[in-house]
Backbone as CSV, one residue per row, in Angstrom:
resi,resn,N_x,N_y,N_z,CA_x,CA_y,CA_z,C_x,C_y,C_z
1,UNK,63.746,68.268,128.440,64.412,68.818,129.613,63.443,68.887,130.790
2,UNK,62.163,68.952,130.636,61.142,69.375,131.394,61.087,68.305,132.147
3,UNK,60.827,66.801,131.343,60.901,65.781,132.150,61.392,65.035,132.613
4,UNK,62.666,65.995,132.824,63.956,65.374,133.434,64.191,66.411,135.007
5,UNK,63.979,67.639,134.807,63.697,68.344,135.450,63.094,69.800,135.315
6,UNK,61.924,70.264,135.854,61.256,71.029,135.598,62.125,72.866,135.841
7,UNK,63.349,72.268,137.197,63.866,74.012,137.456,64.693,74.004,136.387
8,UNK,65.402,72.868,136.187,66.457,73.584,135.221,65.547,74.155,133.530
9,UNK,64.598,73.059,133.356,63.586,73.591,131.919,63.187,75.125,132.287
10,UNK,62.689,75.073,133.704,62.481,76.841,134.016,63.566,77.717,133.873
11,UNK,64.393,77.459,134.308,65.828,78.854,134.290,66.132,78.624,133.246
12,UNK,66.381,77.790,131.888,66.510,78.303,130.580,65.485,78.875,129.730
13,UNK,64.266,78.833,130.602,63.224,79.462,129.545,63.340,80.998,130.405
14,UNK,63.367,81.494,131.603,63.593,82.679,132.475,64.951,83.211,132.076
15,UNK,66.045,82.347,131.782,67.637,82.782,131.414,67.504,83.544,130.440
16,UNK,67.478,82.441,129.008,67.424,82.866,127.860,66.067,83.578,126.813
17,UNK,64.796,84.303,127.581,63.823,84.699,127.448,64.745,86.402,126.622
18,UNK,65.275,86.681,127.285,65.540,88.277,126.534,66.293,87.446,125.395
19,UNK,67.551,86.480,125.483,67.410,86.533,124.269,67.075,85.964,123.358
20,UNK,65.887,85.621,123.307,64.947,84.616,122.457,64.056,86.227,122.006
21,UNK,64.147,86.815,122.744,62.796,88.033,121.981,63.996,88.893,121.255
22,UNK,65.260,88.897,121.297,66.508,89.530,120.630,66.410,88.958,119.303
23,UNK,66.089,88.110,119.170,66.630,87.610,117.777,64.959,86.717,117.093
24,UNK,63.805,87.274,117.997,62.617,87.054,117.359,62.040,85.333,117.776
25,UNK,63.124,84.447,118.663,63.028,83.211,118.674,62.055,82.882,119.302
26,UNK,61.452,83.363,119.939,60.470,83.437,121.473,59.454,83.563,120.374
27,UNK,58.883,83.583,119.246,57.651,83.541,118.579,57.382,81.791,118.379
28,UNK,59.011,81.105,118.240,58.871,79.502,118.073,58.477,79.098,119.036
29,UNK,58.476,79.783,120.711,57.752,78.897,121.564,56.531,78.978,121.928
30,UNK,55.918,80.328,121.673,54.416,80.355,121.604,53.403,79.378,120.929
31,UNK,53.931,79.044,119.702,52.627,77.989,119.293,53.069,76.565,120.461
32,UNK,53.544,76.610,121.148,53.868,75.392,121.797,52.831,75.796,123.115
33,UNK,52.897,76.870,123.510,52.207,77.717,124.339,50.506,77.511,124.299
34,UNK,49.935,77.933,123.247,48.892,77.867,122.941,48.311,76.326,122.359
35,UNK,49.088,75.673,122.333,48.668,74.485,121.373,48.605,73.334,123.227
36,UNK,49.263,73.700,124.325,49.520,72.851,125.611,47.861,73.497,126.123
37,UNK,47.233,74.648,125.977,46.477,75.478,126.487,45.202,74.856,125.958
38,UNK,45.131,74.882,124.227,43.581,73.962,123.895,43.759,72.395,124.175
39,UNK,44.811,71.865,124.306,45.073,70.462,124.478,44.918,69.769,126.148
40,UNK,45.539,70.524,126.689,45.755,69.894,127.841,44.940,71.253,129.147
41,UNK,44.569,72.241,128.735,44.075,73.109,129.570,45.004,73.913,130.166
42,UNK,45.938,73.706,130.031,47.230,74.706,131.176,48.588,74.128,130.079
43,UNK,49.245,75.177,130.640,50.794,75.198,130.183,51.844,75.175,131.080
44,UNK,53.161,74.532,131.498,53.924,74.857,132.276,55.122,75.009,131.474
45,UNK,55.203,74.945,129.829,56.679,75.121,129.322,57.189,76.632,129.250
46,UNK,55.847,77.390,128.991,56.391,78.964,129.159,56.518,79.989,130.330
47,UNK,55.708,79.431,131.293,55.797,80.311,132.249,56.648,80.954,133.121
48,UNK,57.877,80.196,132.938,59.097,80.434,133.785,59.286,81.839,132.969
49,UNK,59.070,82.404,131.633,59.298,83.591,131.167,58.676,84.916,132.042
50,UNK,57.975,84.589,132.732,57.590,86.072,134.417,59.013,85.982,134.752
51,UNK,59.969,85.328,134.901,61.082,85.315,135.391,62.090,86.325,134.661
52,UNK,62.161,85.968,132.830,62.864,86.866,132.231,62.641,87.874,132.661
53,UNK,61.149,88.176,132.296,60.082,89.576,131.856,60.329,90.546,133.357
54,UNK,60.318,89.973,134.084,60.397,90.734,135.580,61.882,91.080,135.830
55,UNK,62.594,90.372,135.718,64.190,90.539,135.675,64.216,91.648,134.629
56,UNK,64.028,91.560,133.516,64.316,92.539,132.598,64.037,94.296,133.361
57,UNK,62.499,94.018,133.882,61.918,95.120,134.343,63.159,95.756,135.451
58,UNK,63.036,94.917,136.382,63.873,95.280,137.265,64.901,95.917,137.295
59,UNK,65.773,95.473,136.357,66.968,96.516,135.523,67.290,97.568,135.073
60,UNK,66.052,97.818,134.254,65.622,99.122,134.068,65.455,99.937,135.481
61,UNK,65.016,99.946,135.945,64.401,100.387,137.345,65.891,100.910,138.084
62,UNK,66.247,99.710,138.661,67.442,99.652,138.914,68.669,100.979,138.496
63,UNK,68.586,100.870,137.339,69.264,101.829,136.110,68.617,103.475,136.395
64,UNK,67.381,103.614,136.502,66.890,104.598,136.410,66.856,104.843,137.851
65,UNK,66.982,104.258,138.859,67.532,104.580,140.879,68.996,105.407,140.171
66,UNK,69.699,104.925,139.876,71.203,104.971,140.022,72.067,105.932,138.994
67,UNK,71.008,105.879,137.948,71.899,106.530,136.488,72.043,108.133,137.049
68,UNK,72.995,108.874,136.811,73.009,110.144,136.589,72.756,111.057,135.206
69,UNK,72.801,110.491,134.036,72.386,110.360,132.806,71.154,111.006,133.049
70,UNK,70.662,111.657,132.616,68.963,112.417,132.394,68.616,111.861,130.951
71,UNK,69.479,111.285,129.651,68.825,110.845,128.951,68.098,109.440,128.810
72,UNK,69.396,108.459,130.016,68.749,107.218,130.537,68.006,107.145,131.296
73,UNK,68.064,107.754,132.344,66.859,107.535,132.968,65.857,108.189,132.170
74,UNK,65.122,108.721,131.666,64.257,108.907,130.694,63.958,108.011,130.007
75,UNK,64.984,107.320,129.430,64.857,105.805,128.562,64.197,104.906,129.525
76,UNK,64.547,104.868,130.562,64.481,103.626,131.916,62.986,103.600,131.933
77,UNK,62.196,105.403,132.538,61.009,105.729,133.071,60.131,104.628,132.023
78,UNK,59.656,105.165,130.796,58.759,104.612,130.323,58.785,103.089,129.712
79,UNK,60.058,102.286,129.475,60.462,100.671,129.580,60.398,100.106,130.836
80,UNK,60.767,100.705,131.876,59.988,100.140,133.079,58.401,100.036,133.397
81,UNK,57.849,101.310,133.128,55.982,100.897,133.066,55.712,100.177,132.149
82,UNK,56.180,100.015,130.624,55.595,99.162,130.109,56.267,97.574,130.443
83,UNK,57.363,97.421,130.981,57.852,96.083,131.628,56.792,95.390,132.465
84,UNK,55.816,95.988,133.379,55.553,95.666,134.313,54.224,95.175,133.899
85,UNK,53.865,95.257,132.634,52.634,95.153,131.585,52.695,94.071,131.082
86,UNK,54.394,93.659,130.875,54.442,92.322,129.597,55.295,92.800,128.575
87,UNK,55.505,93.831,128.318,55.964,94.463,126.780,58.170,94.864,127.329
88,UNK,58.023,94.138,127.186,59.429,94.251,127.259,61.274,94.549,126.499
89,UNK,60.211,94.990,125.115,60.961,94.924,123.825,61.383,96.679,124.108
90,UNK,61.007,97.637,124.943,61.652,98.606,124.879,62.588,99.150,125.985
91,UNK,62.681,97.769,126.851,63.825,97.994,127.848,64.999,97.025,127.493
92,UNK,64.593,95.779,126.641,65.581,94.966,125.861,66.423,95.613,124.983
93,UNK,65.657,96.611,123.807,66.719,97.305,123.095,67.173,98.478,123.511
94,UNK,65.849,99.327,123.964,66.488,100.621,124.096,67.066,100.815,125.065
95,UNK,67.552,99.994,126.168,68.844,100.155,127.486,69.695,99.171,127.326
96,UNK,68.843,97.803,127.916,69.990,96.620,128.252,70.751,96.288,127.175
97,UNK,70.221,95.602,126.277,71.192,95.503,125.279,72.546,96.306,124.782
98,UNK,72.216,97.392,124.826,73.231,98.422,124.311,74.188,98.586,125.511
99,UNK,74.116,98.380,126.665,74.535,98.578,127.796,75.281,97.483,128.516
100,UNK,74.882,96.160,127.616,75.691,95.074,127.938,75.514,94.682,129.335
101,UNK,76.326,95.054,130.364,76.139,94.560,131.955,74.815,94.325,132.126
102,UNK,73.731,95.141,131.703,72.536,95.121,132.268,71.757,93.879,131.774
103,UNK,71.952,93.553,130.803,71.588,92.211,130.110,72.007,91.171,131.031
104,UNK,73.457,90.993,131.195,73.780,89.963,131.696,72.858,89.677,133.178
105,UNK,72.766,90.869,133.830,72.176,90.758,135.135,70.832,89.940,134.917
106,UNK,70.104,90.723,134.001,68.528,90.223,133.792,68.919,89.031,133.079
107,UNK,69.511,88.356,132.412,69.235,86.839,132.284,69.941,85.746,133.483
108,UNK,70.866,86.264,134.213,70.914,85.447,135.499,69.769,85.621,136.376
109,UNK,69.514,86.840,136.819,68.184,86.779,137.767,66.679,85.934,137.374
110,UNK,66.653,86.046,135.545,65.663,85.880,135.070,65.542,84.029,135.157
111,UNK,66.694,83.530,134.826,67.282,81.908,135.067,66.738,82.045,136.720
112,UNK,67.501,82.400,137.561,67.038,82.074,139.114,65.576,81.887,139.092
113,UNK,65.306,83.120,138.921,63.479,83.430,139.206,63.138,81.970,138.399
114,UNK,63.071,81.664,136.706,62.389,80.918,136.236,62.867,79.473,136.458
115,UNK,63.619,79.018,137.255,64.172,78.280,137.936,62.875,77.650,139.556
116,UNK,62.774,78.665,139.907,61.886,78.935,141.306,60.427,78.440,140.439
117,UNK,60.000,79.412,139.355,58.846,78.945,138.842,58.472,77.155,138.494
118,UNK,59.890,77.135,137.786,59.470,75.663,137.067,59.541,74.345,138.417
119,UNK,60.588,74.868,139.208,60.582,74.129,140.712,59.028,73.570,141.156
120,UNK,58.492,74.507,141.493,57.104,74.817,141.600,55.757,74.231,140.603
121,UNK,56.304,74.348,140.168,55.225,73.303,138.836,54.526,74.199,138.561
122,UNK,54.588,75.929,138.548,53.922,77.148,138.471,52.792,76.655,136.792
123,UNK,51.996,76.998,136.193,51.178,76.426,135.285,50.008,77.690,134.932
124,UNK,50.444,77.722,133.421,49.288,79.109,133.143,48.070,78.600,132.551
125,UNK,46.482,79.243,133.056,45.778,78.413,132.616,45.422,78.874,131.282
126,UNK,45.532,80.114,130.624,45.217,80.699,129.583,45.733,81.541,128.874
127,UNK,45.943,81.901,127.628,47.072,82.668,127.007,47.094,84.064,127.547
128,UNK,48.555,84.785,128.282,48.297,85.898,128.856,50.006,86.502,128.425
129,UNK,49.814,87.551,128.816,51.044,88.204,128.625,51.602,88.321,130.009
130,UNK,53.199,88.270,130.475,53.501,88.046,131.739,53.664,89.478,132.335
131,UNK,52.475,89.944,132.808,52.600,91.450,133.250,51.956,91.156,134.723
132,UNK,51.755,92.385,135.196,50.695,92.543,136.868,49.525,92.629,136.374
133,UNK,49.158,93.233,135.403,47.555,93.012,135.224,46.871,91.615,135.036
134,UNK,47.697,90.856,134.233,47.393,89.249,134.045,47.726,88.464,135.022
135,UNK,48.298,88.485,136.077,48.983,87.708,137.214,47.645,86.986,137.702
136,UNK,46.381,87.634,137.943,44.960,86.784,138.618,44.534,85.817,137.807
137,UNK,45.116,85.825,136.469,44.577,85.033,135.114,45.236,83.598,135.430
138,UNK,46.309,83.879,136.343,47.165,82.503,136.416,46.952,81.924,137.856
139,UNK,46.040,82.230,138.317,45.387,81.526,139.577,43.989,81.018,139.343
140,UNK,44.238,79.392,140.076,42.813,78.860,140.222,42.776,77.820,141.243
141,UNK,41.624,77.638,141.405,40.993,77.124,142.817,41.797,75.569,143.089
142,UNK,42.501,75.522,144.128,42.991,74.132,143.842,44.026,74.055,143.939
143,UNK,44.569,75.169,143.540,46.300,74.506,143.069,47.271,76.114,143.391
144,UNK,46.894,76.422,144.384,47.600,77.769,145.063,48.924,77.608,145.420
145,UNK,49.387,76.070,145.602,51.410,76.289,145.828,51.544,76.679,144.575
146,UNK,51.164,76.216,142.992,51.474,76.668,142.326,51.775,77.662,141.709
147,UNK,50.660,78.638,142.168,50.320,80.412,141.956,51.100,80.982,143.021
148,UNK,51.457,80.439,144.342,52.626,81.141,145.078,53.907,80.840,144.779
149,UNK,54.052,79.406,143.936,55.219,79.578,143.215,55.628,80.646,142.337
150,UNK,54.580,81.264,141.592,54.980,82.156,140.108,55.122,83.148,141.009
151,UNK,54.344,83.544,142.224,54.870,85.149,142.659,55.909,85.025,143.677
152,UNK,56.378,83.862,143.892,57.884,84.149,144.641,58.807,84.107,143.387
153,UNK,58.617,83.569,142.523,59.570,83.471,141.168,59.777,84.894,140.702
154,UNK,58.652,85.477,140.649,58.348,86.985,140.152,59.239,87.893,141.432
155,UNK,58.654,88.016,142.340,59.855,88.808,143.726,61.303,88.045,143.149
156,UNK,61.442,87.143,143.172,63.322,86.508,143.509,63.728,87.502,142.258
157,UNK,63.055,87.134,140.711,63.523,87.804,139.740,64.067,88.939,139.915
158,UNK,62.878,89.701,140.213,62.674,91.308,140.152,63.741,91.807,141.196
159,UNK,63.855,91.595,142.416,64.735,91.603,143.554,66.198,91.370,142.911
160,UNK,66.542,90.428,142.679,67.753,90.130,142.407,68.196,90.784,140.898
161,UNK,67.351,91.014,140.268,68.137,91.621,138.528,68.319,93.110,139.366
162,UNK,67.139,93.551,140.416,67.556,95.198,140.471,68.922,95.223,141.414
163,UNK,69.154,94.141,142.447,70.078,94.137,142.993,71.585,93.858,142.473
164,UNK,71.329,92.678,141.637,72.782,92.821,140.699,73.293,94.032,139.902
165,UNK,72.013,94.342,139.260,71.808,95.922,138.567,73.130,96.503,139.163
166,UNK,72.340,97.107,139.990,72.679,97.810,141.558,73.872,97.858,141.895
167,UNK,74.912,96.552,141.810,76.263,96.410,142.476,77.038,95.982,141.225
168,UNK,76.867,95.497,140.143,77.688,95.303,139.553,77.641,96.481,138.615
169,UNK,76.594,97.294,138.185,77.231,98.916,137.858,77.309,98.747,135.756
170,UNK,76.807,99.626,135.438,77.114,99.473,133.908,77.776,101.260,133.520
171,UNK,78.093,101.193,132.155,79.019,101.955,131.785,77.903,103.239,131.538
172,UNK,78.037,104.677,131.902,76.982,105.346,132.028,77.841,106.271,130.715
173,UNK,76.983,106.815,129.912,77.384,107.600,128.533,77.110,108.902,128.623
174,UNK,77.232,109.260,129.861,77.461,110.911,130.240,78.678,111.438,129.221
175,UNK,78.107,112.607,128.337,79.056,113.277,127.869,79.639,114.834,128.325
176,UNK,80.625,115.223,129.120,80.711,116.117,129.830,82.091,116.653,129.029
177,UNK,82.271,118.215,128.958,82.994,118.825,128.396,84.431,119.077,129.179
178,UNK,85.111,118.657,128.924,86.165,118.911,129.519,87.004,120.379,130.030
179,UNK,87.880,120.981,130.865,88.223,122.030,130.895,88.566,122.861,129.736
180,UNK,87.908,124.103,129.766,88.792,124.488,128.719,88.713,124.087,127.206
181,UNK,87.949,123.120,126.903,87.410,122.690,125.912,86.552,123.329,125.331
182,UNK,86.422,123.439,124.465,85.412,124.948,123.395,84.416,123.749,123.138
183,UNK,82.927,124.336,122.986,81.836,123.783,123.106,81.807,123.901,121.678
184,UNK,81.448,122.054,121.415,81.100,122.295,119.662,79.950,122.918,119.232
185,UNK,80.041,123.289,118.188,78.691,124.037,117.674,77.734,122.759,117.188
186,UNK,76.468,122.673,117.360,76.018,121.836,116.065,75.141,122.581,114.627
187,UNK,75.371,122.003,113.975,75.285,122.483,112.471,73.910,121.930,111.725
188,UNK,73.134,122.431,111.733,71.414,121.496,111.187,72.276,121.221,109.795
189,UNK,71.857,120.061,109.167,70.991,119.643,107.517,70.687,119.050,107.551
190,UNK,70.507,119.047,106.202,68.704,118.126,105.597,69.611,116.617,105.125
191,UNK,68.880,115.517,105.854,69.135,114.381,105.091,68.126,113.491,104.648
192,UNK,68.515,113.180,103.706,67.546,112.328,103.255,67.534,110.432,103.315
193,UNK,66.261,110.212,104.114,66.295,108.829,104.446,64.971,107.837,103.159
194,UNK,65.968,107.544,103.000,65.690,106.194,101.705,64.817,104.999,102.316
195,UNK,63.921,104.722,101.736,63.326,103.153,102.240,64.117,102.319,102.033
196,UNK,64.476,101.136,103.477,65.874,100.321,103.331,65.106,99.048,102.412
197,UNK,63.559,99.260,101.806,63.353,97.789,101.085,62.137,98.124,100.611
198,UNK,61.682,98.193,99.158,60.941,98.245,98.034,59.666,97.203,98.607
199,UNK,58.655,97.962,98.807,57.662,97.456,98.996,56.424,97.726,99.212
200,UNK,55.101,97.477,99.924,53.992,98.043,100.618,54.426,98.982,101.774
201,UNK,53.688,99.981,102.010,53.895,100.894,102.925,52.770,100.783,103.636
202,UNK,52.631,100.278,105.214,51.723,100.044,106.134,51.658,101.033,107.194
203,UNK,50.565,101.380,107.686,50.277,101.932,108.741,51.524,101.086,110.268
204,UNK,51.886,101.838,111.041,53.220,100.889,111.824,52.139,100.020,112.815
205,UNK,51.043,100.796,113.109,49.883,100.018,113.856,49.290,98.781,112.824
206,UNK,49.467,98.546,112.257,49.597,97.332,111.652,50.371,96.066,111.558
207,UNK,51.658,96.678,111.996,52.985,95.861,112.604,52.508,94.812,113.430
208,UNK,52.824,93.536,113.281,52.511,92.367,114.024,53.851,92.316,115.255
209,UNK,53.788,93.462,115.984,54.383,93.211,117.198,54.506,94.790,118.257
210,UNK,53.635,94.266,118.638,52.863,95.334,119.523,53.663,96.506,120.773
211,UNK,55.637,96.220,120.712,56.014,97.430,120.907,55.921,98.297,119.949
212,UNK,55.966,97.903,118.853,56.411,99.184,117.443,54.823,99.469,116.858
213,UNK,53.502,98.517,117.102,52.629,99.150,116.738,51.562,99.708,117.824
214,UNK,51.999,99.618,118.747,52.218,101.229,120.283,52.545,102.425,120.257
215,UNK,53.453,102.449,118.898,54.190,103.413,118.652,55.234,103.962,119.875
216,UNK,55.581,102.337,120.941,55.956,102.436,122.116,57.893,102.899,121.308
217,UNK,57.704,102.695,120.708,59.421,102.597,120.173,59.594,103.617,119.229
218,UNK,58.453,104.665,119.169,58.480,105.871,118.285,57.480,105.628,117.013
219,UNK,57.444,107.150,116.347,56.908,107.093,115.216,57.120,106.382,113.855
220,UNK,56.666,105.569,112.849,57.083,104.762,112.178,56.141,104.637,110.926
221,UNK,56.531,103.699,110.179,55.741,102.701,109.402,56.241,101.163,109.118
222,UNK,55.359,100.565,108.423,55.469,99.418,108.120,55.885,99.027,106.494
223,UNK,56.603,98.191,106.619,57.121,97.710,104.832,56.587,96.326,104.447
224,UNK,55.521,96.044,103.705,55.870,94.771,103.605,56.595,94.409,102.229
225,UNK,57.801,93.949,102.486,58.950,93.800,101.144,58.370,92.981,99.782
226,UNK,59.070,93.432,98.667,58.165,92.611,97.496,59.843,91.853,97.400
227,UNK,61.087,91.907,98.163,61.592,90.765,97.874,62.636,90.560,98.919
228,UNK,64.212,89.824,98.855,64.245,89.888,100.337,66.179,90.671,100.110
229,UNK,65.792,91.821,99.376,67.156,92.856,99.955,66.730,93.992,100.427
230,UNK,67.675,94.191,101.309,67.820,95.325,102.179,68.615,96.357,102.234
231,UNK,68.607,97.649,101.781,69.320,98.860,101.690,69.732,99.497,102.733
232,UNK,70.599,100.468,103.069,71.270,101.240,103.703,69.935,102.921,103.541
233,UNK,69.443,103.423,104.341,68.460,104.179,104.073,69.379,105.519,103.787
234,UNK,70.444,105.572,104.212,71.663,106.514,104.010,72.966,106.526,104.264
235,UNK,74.156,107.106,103.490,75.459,106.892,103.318,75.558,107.341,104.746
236,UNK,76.722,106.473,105.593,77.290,106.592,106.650,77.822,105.772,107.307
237,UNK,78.255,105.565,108.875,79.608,104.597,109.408,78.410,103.590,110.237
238,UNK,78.672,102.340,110.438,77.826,101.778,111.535,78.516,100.952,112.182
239,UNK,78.168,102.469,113.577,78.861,101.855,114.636,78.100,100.723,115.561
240,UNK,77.451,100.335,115.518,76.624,99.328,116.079,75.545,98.503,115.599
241,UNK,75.558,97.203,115.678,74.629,96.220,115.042,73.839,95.759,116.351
């Protein structure tokens, strides 16, 4: 696709970037990543992903301007700072996804933006994560349309996911008591949670994926399974996959 045309190879790697890290796929394009980097010195197949990664951010942001929710925006605050880092796995699950509209926004903006990048012939010279701290890592002497390509790609993204955000509006999960409505009580017990899979028990900072061994996604551990079924950790309804 690349060498047929480089924007459209960019806006499907900027489009479909959230959901390539949804379903773990975005690990198949890294060795492609690193293997263009000792071979050829630079990469241009991944970089259009500042496009996802910034779009994603933006959303959040966006979400957390606008939400009236005090438990989302709370969610928003700390997936937006770490968005802006590279780490984007806790504004993917713990908002957009679940929230639907907000997804959609960040993979159109994220397509535009990585669209703009690949236009550009934008080119990373060394393995980095697509955050603001690494952004100087992807400049070098010589080849500056390129590096002003990735940061207009990065603005269009970011701009436009918070602006779609913004106007097209997602479903806010304010729960408010109605008139006259008797306030439920809640009732503590004890439940007990089962390991969903027979195995090694790891430190979660051991986890080979650095939102959950951040402990950015909460307190945890690690399993490594001795085979490949998976249990229910406790009896109950599931309302969401």
């Amino acid at each position: 696709v690349r060498s047929f045309s480089p924007m459209i190879a960019g806006a499907l790697v900027g489009g479909l970037w959230q959901i390539l890290v949804v379903f773990g796929l975005h690990w198949g394009i890294i060795p492609i990543y690193i293997n263009n980097i000792a071979t050829l010195g630079f990469d241009n197949v991944m970089l259009p992903f500042f496009g996802g990664s910034f779009a994603t951010t933006a959303v959040v942001v966006a979400m957390m301007i606008k939400t009236k929710d005090k438990k989302l925006k709370q969610l928003c605050i700390p997936a937006s700072i770490s968005g802006f880092f590279g780490v984007t796995e806790p504004a993917i699950y713990g908002v957009n996804l679940r929230l639907k509209k907000p997804m959609i926004c960040g993979c159109i903006a994220g397509a535009i933006g990585g669209g703009i990048g690949g236009a550009f012939q934008a080119v990373s010279w060394s393995y980095n994560m697509p955050g603001i701290a690494t952004l100087p890592a992807y400049f070098k002497a010589g080849h500056m349309t390129q590096f002003i390509g990735l940061v207009i790609s990065i603005l269009v993204s970011f701009v436009l996911g918070a602006l779609l955000t913004y106007l097209v509006g997602f479903k806010e999960e304010i729960t408010e008591l109605k008139e006259n409505e008797p306030e439920t009580k809640l009732t503590e017990r004890t439940v007990e949670v089962a390991s969903p899979v027979s195995g090694k028990v790891i430190p979660v900072s051991k986890v080979n994926d650095e939102a959950f061994a951040s402990e950015m996604m909460g307190k945890g551990v690690g399993i490594i399974p001795n085979d490949g079924k998976v249990y229910a950790p406790f009896d109950g309804t599931i309302s969401a996959l």
